[in-house]
Each structure stands twice: as C-alpha cells, then as structure tokens.
Short mmCIF file of C-alpha atoms in Angstrom, two decimals:
data_model
loop_
_atom_site.label_atom_id
_atom_site.label_comp_id
_atom_site.label_asym_id
_atom_site.label_seq_id
_atom_site.Cartn_x
_atom_site.Cartn_y
_atom_site.Cartn_z
CA MET A 1 22.93 7.99 -12.62
CA LYS A 2 22.82 4.60 -10.93
CA LYS A 3 24.87 5.93 -8.06
CA HIS A 4 22.52 8.80 -7.39
CA GLN A 5 19.34 6.90 -8.19
CA ASN A 6 18.20 6.53 -4.59
CA LEU A 7 18.84 10.18 -3.83
CA LEU A 8 16.90 11.23 -6.93
CA LEU A 9 14.03 8.94 -5.96
CA ILE A 10 13.81 10.50 -2.50
CA LEU A 11 13.95 14.01 -3.95
CA ALA A 12 11.18 13.19 -6.43
CA VAL A 13 8.97 11.87 -3.62
CA ILE A 14 9.48 15.01 -1.55
CA LEU A 15 8.79 17.25 -4.55
CA LEU A 16 5.61 15.36 -5.45
CA ALA A 17 4.33 15.83 -1.91
CA LEU A 18 5.36 19.49 -1.58
CA VAL A 19 4.35 20.92 -4.96
CA PRO A 20 0.57 20.58 -4.36
CA LEU A 21 0.93 22.62 -1.15
CA GLY A 22 2.24 25.55 -3.16
CA VAL A 23 0.25 25.16 -6.35
CA VAL A 24 -3.28 24.52 -5.15
CA GLN A 25 -5.18 27.71 -4.31
CA THR A 26 -8.80 27.49 -3.26
CA ASP A 27 -11.22 29.77 -1.49
CA GLU A 28 -12.53 26.94 0.61
CA GLU A 29 -11.80 27.08 4.27
CA GLU A 30 -10.30 23.62 4.45
CA THR A 31 -8.05 22.35 1.74
CA PHE A 32 -6.27 19.03 1.64
CA THR A 33 -9.00 17.25 3.52
CA GLY A 34 -9.17 13.48 3.11
CA ALA A 35 -10.48 12.04 -0.15
CA ASP A 36 -12.36 9.44 1.92
CA GLY A 37 -14.40 12.22 3.48
CA GLU A 38 -15.05 13.86 0.13
CA ALA A 39 -16.45 10.59 -1.16
CA MET A 40 -18.86 10.67 1.76
CA VAL A 41 -20.07 14.09 0.64
CA VAL A 42 -20.74 12.72 -2.86
CA ILE A 43 -22.68 9.80 -1.34
CA ASN A 44 -24.85 12.34 0.46
CA GLN A 45 -25.48 14.15 -2.83
CA ILE A 46 -26.38 10.98 -4.75
CA ALA A 47 -28.42 9.41 -1.97
CA PRO A 48 -29.51 12.17 0.43
CA ASP A 49 -31.72 9.73 2.33
CA TYR A 50 -28.94 7.27 3.10
CA GLU A 51 -28.24 6.86 6.78
CA PRO A 52 -25.07 5.04 7.84
CA TRP A 53 -26.38 2.00 9.68
CA PHE A 54 -23.33 1.38 11.79
CA SER A 55 -20.88 3.65 13.53
CA PRO A 56 -17.37 3.04 14.83
CA PHE A 57 -17.07 1.57 18.33
CA TRP A 58 -14.43 4.12 19.23
CA GLU A 59 -13.18 7.30 17.62
CA PRO A 60 -10.05 9.21 18.50
CA PRO A 61 -11.34 11.99 20.76
CA SER A 62 -9.29 14.68 19.00
CA ALA A 63 -7.11 15.34 15.99
CA GLU A 64 -4.10 15.19 18.30
CA VAL A 65 -4.90 11.68 19.51
CA GLU A 66 -5.57 10.66 15.91
CA SER A 67 -2.19 11.95 14.78
CA LEU A 68 -0.59 10.10 17.71
CA LEU A 69 -1.99 6.82 16.43
CA PHE A 70 -1.01 7.54 12.83
CA ALA A 71 2.50 8.43 13.95
CA LEU A 72 2.61 5.23 15.96
CA GLN A 73 1.56 3.24 12.92
CA ALA A 74 4.29 4.76 10.76
CA ALA A 75 6.89 4.49 13.53
CA LEU A 76 6.22 0.78 13.97
CA GLY A 77 6.70 0.23 10.24
CA GLY A 78 9.73 2.49 9.95
CA GLY A 79 11.38 0.99 13.01
CA PHE A 80 11.06 -2.53 11.70
CA ILE A 81 12.37 -1.69 8.22
CA GLY A 82 15.29 0.21 9.74
CA TYR A 83 16.08 -2.78 11.97
CA TYR A 84 15.95 -5.19 9.05
CA LEU A 85 18.18 -3.05 6.83
CA GLY A 86 20.64 -2.65 9.70
CA VAL A 87 20.79 -6.41 10.19
CA SER A 88 21.20 -6.96 6.44
CA ILE A 89 24.00 -4.42 6.06
CA THR A 90 25.88 -5.85 9.04
CA ARG A 91 25.49 -9.36 7.63
CA VAL A 92 26.96 -8.29 4.28
CA ARG A 93 29.87 -6.55 6.02
CA MET A 94 30.68 -9.43 8.32
CA ARG A 95 30.53 -11.88 5.45
CA ARG A 96 32.94 -9.74 3.47
CA ALA A 97 35.30 -9.43 6.43
CA TRP A 98 35.12 -13.17 6.99
CA GLN A 99 35.92 -13.87 3.35
CA GLN A 100 38.98 -11.66 3.59
CA GLY A 101 40.12 -13.64 6.58
CA GLN A 102 39.82 -10.81 9.02
CA PRO A 103 38.21 -11.36 12.38
CA CYS A 104 34.80 -9.79 12.70
CA ALA A 105 35.01 -6.83 14.99
CA MET B 1 -9.80 4.28 -0.33
CA HIS B 2 -11.32 3.60 3.06
CA ILE B 3 -15.04 3.31 2.72
CA MET B 4 -16.29 4.73 5.99
CA GLU B 5 -18.05 2.68 8.63
CA GLY B 6 -21.70 2.08 7.79
CA PHE B 7 -21.42 3.64 4.36
CA LEU B 8 -22.13 0.47 2.43
CA PRO B 9 -25.66 -0.96 2.52
CA ALA B 10 -25.76 -4.19 4.52
CA GLY B 11 -26.16 -6.40 1.46
CA HIS B 12 -23.07 -4.93 -0.18
CA ALA B 13 -21.06 -5.07 3.04
CA ILE B 14 -21.83 -8.77 3.48
CA GLY B 15 -21.25 -9.46 -0.21
CA TRP B 16 -17.73 -8.00 -0.13
CA ILE B 17 -16.92 -9.85 3.08
CA LEU B 18 -17.96 -13.11 1.36
CA VAL B 19 -15.77 -12.25 -1.65
CA SER B 20 -12.72 -11.32 0.41
CA ALA B 21 -12.82 -13.98 3.13
CA PRO B 22 -11.74 -16.94 0.98
CA VAL B 23 -8.82 -14.96 -0.47
CA VAL B 24 -7.67 -13.98 3.03
CA ALA B 25 -7.96 -17.62 4.11
CA TYR B 26 -5.98 -18.82 1.12
CA GLY B 27 -3.39 -16.09 1.76
CA VAL B 28 -2.91 -17.30 5.34
CA TYR B 29 -2.58 -20.87 4.08
CA SER B 30 -0.05 -20.04 1.34
CA LEU B 31 1.99 -17.77 3.64
CA GLY B 32 2.10 -20.50 6.27
CA LYS B 33 3.36 -22.98 3.71
CA LYS B 34 5.98 -20.56 2.41
CA VAL B 35 7.31 -19.63 5.85
CA LYS B 36 7.49 -23.31 6.85
CA LYS B 37 9.58 -24.03 3.78
CA HIS B 38 11.75 -20.91 4.11
CA PRO B 39 11.84 -19.77 7.77
CA GLU B 40 14.27 -17.04 6.71
CA TYR B 41 11.41 -15.32 4.85
CA ARG B 42 9.80 -14.40 8.17
CA MET B 43 11.80 -11.18 8.45
CA LEU B 44 11.00 -10.15 4.88
CA LEU B 45 7.35 -10.79 5.57
CA GLY B 46 7.68 -8.36 8.45
CA VAL B 47 9.22 -5.84 6.08
CA ALA B 48 6.29 -6.20 3.67
CA ALA B 49 3.85 -5.62 6.54
CA ALA B 50 5.92 -2.72 7.87
CA PHE B 51 5.98 -1.08 4.44
CA THR B 52 2.18 -1.22 4.26
CA PHE B 53 1.97 0.13 7.82
CA ILE B 54 4.09 3.18 6.98
CA LEU B 55 2.63 3.97 3.58
CA SER B 56 -1.00 3.69 4.59
CA ALA B 57 -0.34 6.03 7.53
CA LEU B 58 1.01 8.80 5.31
CA LYS B 59 -1.70 11.23 4.25
CA ILE B 60 -0.09 13.17 1.46
CA PRO B 61 -1.50 16.34 -0.13
CA SER B 62 -2.27 16.05 -3.81
CA VAL B 63 -2.86 18.36 -6.77
CA SER B 64 -6.63 17.90 -6.48
CA GLY B 65 -6.60 19.86 -3.22
CA SER B 66 -7.37 16.85 -1.07
CA SER B 67 -5.18 14.36 0.70
CA SER B 68 -4.96 10.63 0.40
CA HIS B 69 -2.47 7.89 1.11
CA PRO B 70 -0.49 5.22 -0.72
CA THR B 71 -1.25 1.60 0.19
CA GLY B 72 2.08 -0.22 0.04
CA THR B 73 0.49 -3.57 -0.81
CA GLY B 74 2.10 -3.91 -4.23
CA PHE B 75 5.57 -4.35 -2.74
CA GLY B 76 4.63 -7.37 -0.63
CA ALA B 77 2.72 -8.93 -3.51
CA LEU B 78 5.88 -8.89 -5.63
CA LEU B 79 7.80 -10.65 -2.84
CA PHE B 80 5.26 -13.20 -1.65
CA GLY B 81 2.68 -13.52 -4.42
CA PRO B 82 -0.68 -11.82 -4.81
CA THR B 83 -2.71 -13.59 -2.14
CA ALA B 84 -0.10 -13.08 0.58
CA MET B 85 -1.04 -9.44 1.10
CA ALA B 86 -4.72 -10.18 1.82
CA PRO B 87 -4.14 -11.16 5.48
CA ILE B 88 -1.52 -8.42 5.94
CA GLY B 89 -3.83 -5.78 4.48
CA LEU B 90 -6.58 -7.08 6.76
CA VAL B 91 -4.39 -6.48 9.82
CA VAL B 92 -3.58 -2.92 8.74
CA LEU B 93 -7.21 -2.13 7.91
CA LEU B 94 -8.38 -3.62 11.20
CA PHE B 95 -5.90 -1.44 13.10
CA GLN B 96 -7.21 1.64 11.31
CA ALA B 97 -10.87 0.66 11.66
CA LEU B 98 -10.69 -0.07 15.40
CA LEU B 99 -8.24 2.59 16.59
CA LEU B 100 -8.56 5.41 14.06
CA ALA B 101 -12.21 5.16 12.98
CA HIS B 102 -10.80 4.99 9.48
CA GLY B 103 -12.77 2.60 7.34
CA GLY B 104 -14.82 0.25 9.43
CA ILE B 105 -15.84 -3.23 10.48
CA THR B 106 -18.85 -3.33 8.16
CA THR B 107 -16.82 -2.05 5.22
CA LEU B 108 -13.78 -4.22 6.01
CA GLY B 109 -14.60 -6.76 3.31
CA ALA B 110 -14.86 -4.09 0.63
CA ASN B 111 -11.71 -2.31 1.76
CA VAL B 112 -9.71 -5.55 1.96
CA PHE B 113 -10.91 -6.36 -1.55
CA SER B 114 -9.68 -3.08 -3.06
CA MET B 115 -6.44 -2.60 -1.12
CA ALA B 116 -5.30 -6.10 -0.25
CA ILE B 117 -6.66 -8.18 -3.14
CA VAL B 118 -7.10 -6.10 -6.31
CA GLY B 119 -3.95 -4.02 -5.70
CA PRO B 120 -1.64 -7.01 -5.11
CA PHE B 121 -3.03 -8.96 -8.08
CA VAL B 122 -2.53 -5.95 -10.36
CA ALA B 123 1.02 -5.45 -9.06
CA TYR B 124 1.85 -9.10 -9.59
CA GLY B 125 0.35 -9.21 -13.08
CA VAL B 126 1.89 -5.96 -14.30
CA PHE B 127 5.31 -6.98 -12.96
CA ARG B 128 5.23 -10.36 -14.72
CA LEU B 129 4.08 -8.69 -17.93
CA ALA B 130 6.74 -5.98 -17.73
CA ARG B 131 9.47 -8.57 -17.16
CA MET B 132 8.12 -10.68 -20.01
CA VAL B 133 8.65 -7.80 -22.43
CA ARG B 134 12.08 -7.32 -20.85
CA LEU B 135 11.58 -3.95 -19.21
CA PRO B 136 14.32 -3.14 -16.69
CA PHE B 137 13.82 -4.36 -13.11
CA GLY B 138 13.33 -0.92 -11.56
CA LEU B 139 10.85 0.22 -14.19
CA ALA B 140 8.87 -3.01 -13.81
CA ILE B 141 8.65 -2.47 -10.03
CA PHE B 142 7.57 1.13 -10.55
CA LEU B 143 4.85 0.30 -13.10
CA ALA B 144 3.57 -2.62 -11.01
CA THR B 145 3.24 -0.78 -7.70
CA CYS B 146 2.03 2.45 -9.30
CA SER B 147 -0.78 0.73 -11.20
CA ALA B 148 -1.66 -1.37 -8.14
CA ASN B 149 -2.25 1.84 -6.21
CA LEU B 150 -4.40 3.39 -8.95
CA MET B 151 -6.46 0.24 -9.45
CA THR B 152 -7.12 0.05 -5.71
CA TYR B 153 -8.75 3.47 -5.83
CA LEU B 154 -10.67 2.73 -9.03
CA THR B 155 -11.98 -0.39 -7.30
CA THR B 156 -13.17 1.70 -4.37
CA SER B 157 -14.90 4.02 -6.84
CA ALA B 158 -16.62 1.06 -8.50
CA GLN B 159 -17.69 -0.36 -5.12
CA LEU B 160 -19.23 2.97 -4.12
CA ALA B 161 -20.88 3.37 -7.52
CA LEU B 162 -22.41 -0.10 -7.23
CA ALA B 163 -23.82 0.79 -3.83
CA PHE B 164 -24.90 4.30 -4.81
CA PRO B 165 -25.81 4.43 -8.50
CA ASP B 166 -26.72 7.89 -9.70
CA PRO B 167 -30.53 8.29 -9.87
CA ALA B 168 -30.23 9.67 -13.41
CA GLY B 169 -27.03 8.25 -14.89
CA GLY B 170 -26.83 4.95 -13.01
CA PHE B 171 -23.62 3.14 -12.22
CA VAL B 172 -21.50 4.89 -14.85
CA ALA B 173 -22.36 8.46 -13.85
CA SER B 174 -21.78 7.61 -10.21
CA PHE B 175 -18.50 5.83 -10.96
CA VAL B 176 -17.25 8.90 -12.82
CA LYS B 177 -18.06 11.07 -9.79
CA PHE B 178 -16.21 8.86 -7.32
CA ALA B 179 -13.31 8.22 -9.66
CA ALA B 180 -12.97 11.99 -10.17
CA ILE B 181 -12.29 12.32 -6.44
CA PHE B 182 -10.13 9.27 -5.96
CA ALA B 183 -8.24 8.74 -9.21
CA PHE B 184 -7.24 12.36 -9.76
CA THR B 185 -6.06 12.73 -6.18
CA GLN B 186 -4.30 9.43 -6.41
CA LEU B 187 -2.26 10.06 -9.55
CA PRO B 188 0.74 11.76 -7.88
CA LEU B 189 0.39 9.45 -4.88
CA ALA B 190 0.55 6.41 -7.12
CA ILE B 191 3.78 7.77 -8.54
CA ILE B 192 5.09 8.30 -4.99
CA GLU B 193 4.19 4.73 -4.11
CA GLY B 194 5.99 3.48 -7.22
CA LEU B 195 9.12 5.48 -6.41
CA LEU B 196 9.19 4.36 -2.76
CA SER B 197 8.75 0.73 -3.82
CA VAL B 198 11.72 1.04 -6.20
CA LEU B 199 13.69 2.56 -3.33
CA ILE B 200 13.10 -0.33 -0.96
CA PHE B 201 13.74 -2.87 -3.72
CA ASN B 202 17.05 -1.16 -4.43
CA ALA B 203 18.02 -1.67 -0.80
CA LEU B 204 16.92 -5.31 -0.85
CA ALA B 205 18.72 -5.98 -4.16
CA ARG B 206 21.89 -4.62 -2.64
CA PHE B 207 21.86 -6.29 0.76
CA ASN B 208 19.64 -9.33 0.27
CA PRO B 209 20.17 -10.42 -3.33
CA GLN B 210 20.09 -14.11 -2.45
CA GLU B 211 16.52 -13.90 -1.08
CA LEU B 212 15.31 -11.98 -4.14
CA ARG B 213 16.91 -14.54 -6.41
CA GLN B 214 15.22 -17.34 -4.51
CA MET B 215 11.92 -15.56 -5.03
CA ASN B 216 12.64 -15.38 -8.76
CA LEU B 217 12.62 -11.61 -8.65
CA LEU B 218 16.26 -11.15 -9.60
CA GLN B 219 18.45 -12.94 -12.06
CA ALA B 220 22.04 -13.44 -11.01
CA PRO B 221 23.71 -10.70 -13.08
CA GLU B 222 21.36 -7.99 -11.90
CA ALA B 223 22.23 -8.58 -8.28
CA GLN B 224 25.61 -6.96 -8.71
CA PRO B 225 25.58 -3.63 -6.91
#
C-alpha cells in the first residue's frame, strides 16, 4: 500500500477530474463554465441594478491568449517544483554515495 | 473564488483591503525573519509559491457542471506558518488580476483574505488539531489542505452575501445561493487539492526529511522512507 500510495493518489486525482466530464449531462449550451462567472450571474439576479464600478485594465483578447497565460502560470510552477525535486534527489544520491566511500560520478 | 473586478461595492472593497493589508505585511516580516535565520528555506519557499501557481491555474471540471480551481495555499501554510502565504497569495492573485482579468485590483483585498489568509489559517489549525489527536501524517495533511480549500470558497460566499444580501432573505438566503455554487463545485476539487498536497509532502518527506523535521512537521521515526 505504502509503495503504491503515490500512484494511487495520482490515479484518484485523474479520476476525480474525469468523472464529472462523463457524468454531468445538461441541455445548456455551455457546461463546465467557471464558478466565478456563475456567481456573477447570481449577483445580477439578487441586485439587478448593480453596475460594476471598475473594469480590468487589460483583458486577454481571446480564449487562446488566456490559455497561453494560464499554461505559462502552471509551467512556471511545475518547472520550479521539478527543478527542486531533481536537486533534492541528486543530493540524497550523492550523500549516499559519499557515505559509502565511492566517488561521486 | 475570484470575485470579479468591480463586483464588490467600494466600501466593501476598501474594507477587505484594510483587513488583509496588515496580515500581508506581517507575513512579509515573518518570512523575512525566517529566511534570514534559515537561508536554506528559500528554495522551499519557492516550492510553496510554485505549488500555488500551478494549482490556481488548473480549472478542473466538477460534478456541479461548472469548473473551478484548487488554491494550493494550505501546503505553504503547513511549511511556513499561516501568515506566510498572505504575500505569496497576493503575488499569484495580482498576476491573475493584471494579466488574466481574473479577480481584480478592487477585489484584491477580499480575494487575498479568502485564499491567502482564511485558507492558510484553517490548514494550519486543522493540521495541528489532527496531529494532537494523533492522526497519521498523511491524513492530517489531507484534512488540513482539503478543509482550507473548502473554507476559502465558503469565505468568498460570505463576502458576496455581505455585499449582496438577498432583498427578501437577507444575508443567509444570499449566502446559501453563493455557497450552492461554490461549495458544491468545490467538494471534489477540495479532495483533489488534499490528495495533491499529500503527494508533494510524500516527496518532501522522502528527499528533504531534515527540513521537515526542522519545521516540526515530521518526527524522526516517520522520516524513514
């Protein structure tokens, strides 16, 4: 169990993200829109007169540009974590090799 | 959990900024002190920030038929204490507000409060409590980060309900409406966040046990792979 724990964790994450895609059936044109946007719709229902008093300085001109920036955000994070884990693993290995009196390759 | 730009009345927007600013300032101060004392923590701090960067970029479909994202702030709070994530969350939210038109400058205070203050404090508290009653390390991490995620979204619901009380049912009716959107969507995502946090802690416990022990997160026997 312990040995496969990480694999099971990854599988569970993938399942949790995939299952809704198959299970949810709606007649609406757009499903899986952002919850942030749905909250905005509720605001409009509760307070129909409310006008947002400030708008973003800049908006991504298209969904493609938006996904570029989101991908960039995730890539930055993923790259750094990968780098750190690589450094850590190498450190553990070199320490072990050093303790066994072998030269570090 | 991003309250969109301009969608909080000015009074509320300023109020949340006033609430969040001192916590961010204290977070910067305490992080500075910690990094000065332990320069080797700098890399781990980067990992905490990177984790939040990835997780808050992932829009994941949920059973409610809408998509939302994990926050990743619970993980860093367990490493560096609850206030440490306030400045890090601010950076992530600023990136999204300026470049992605996600959230906004006027709603920054409110969004920092829910994602980078309430979430981390909940994670920290739940983790301490879980360890106090001797729950296993992995389960404690899971419960802490999972509940941090949920509480972040309940906080957003409360913030919106305060700003937009239902004309008939007041705060409560409005809160129920917002929570129905956020909390239900968030349930599987909170579980995902908990699982991913356990995953990264497993890696840290294996390759960096000495840092975790220094941070009082691991006792010596548990560090054995």
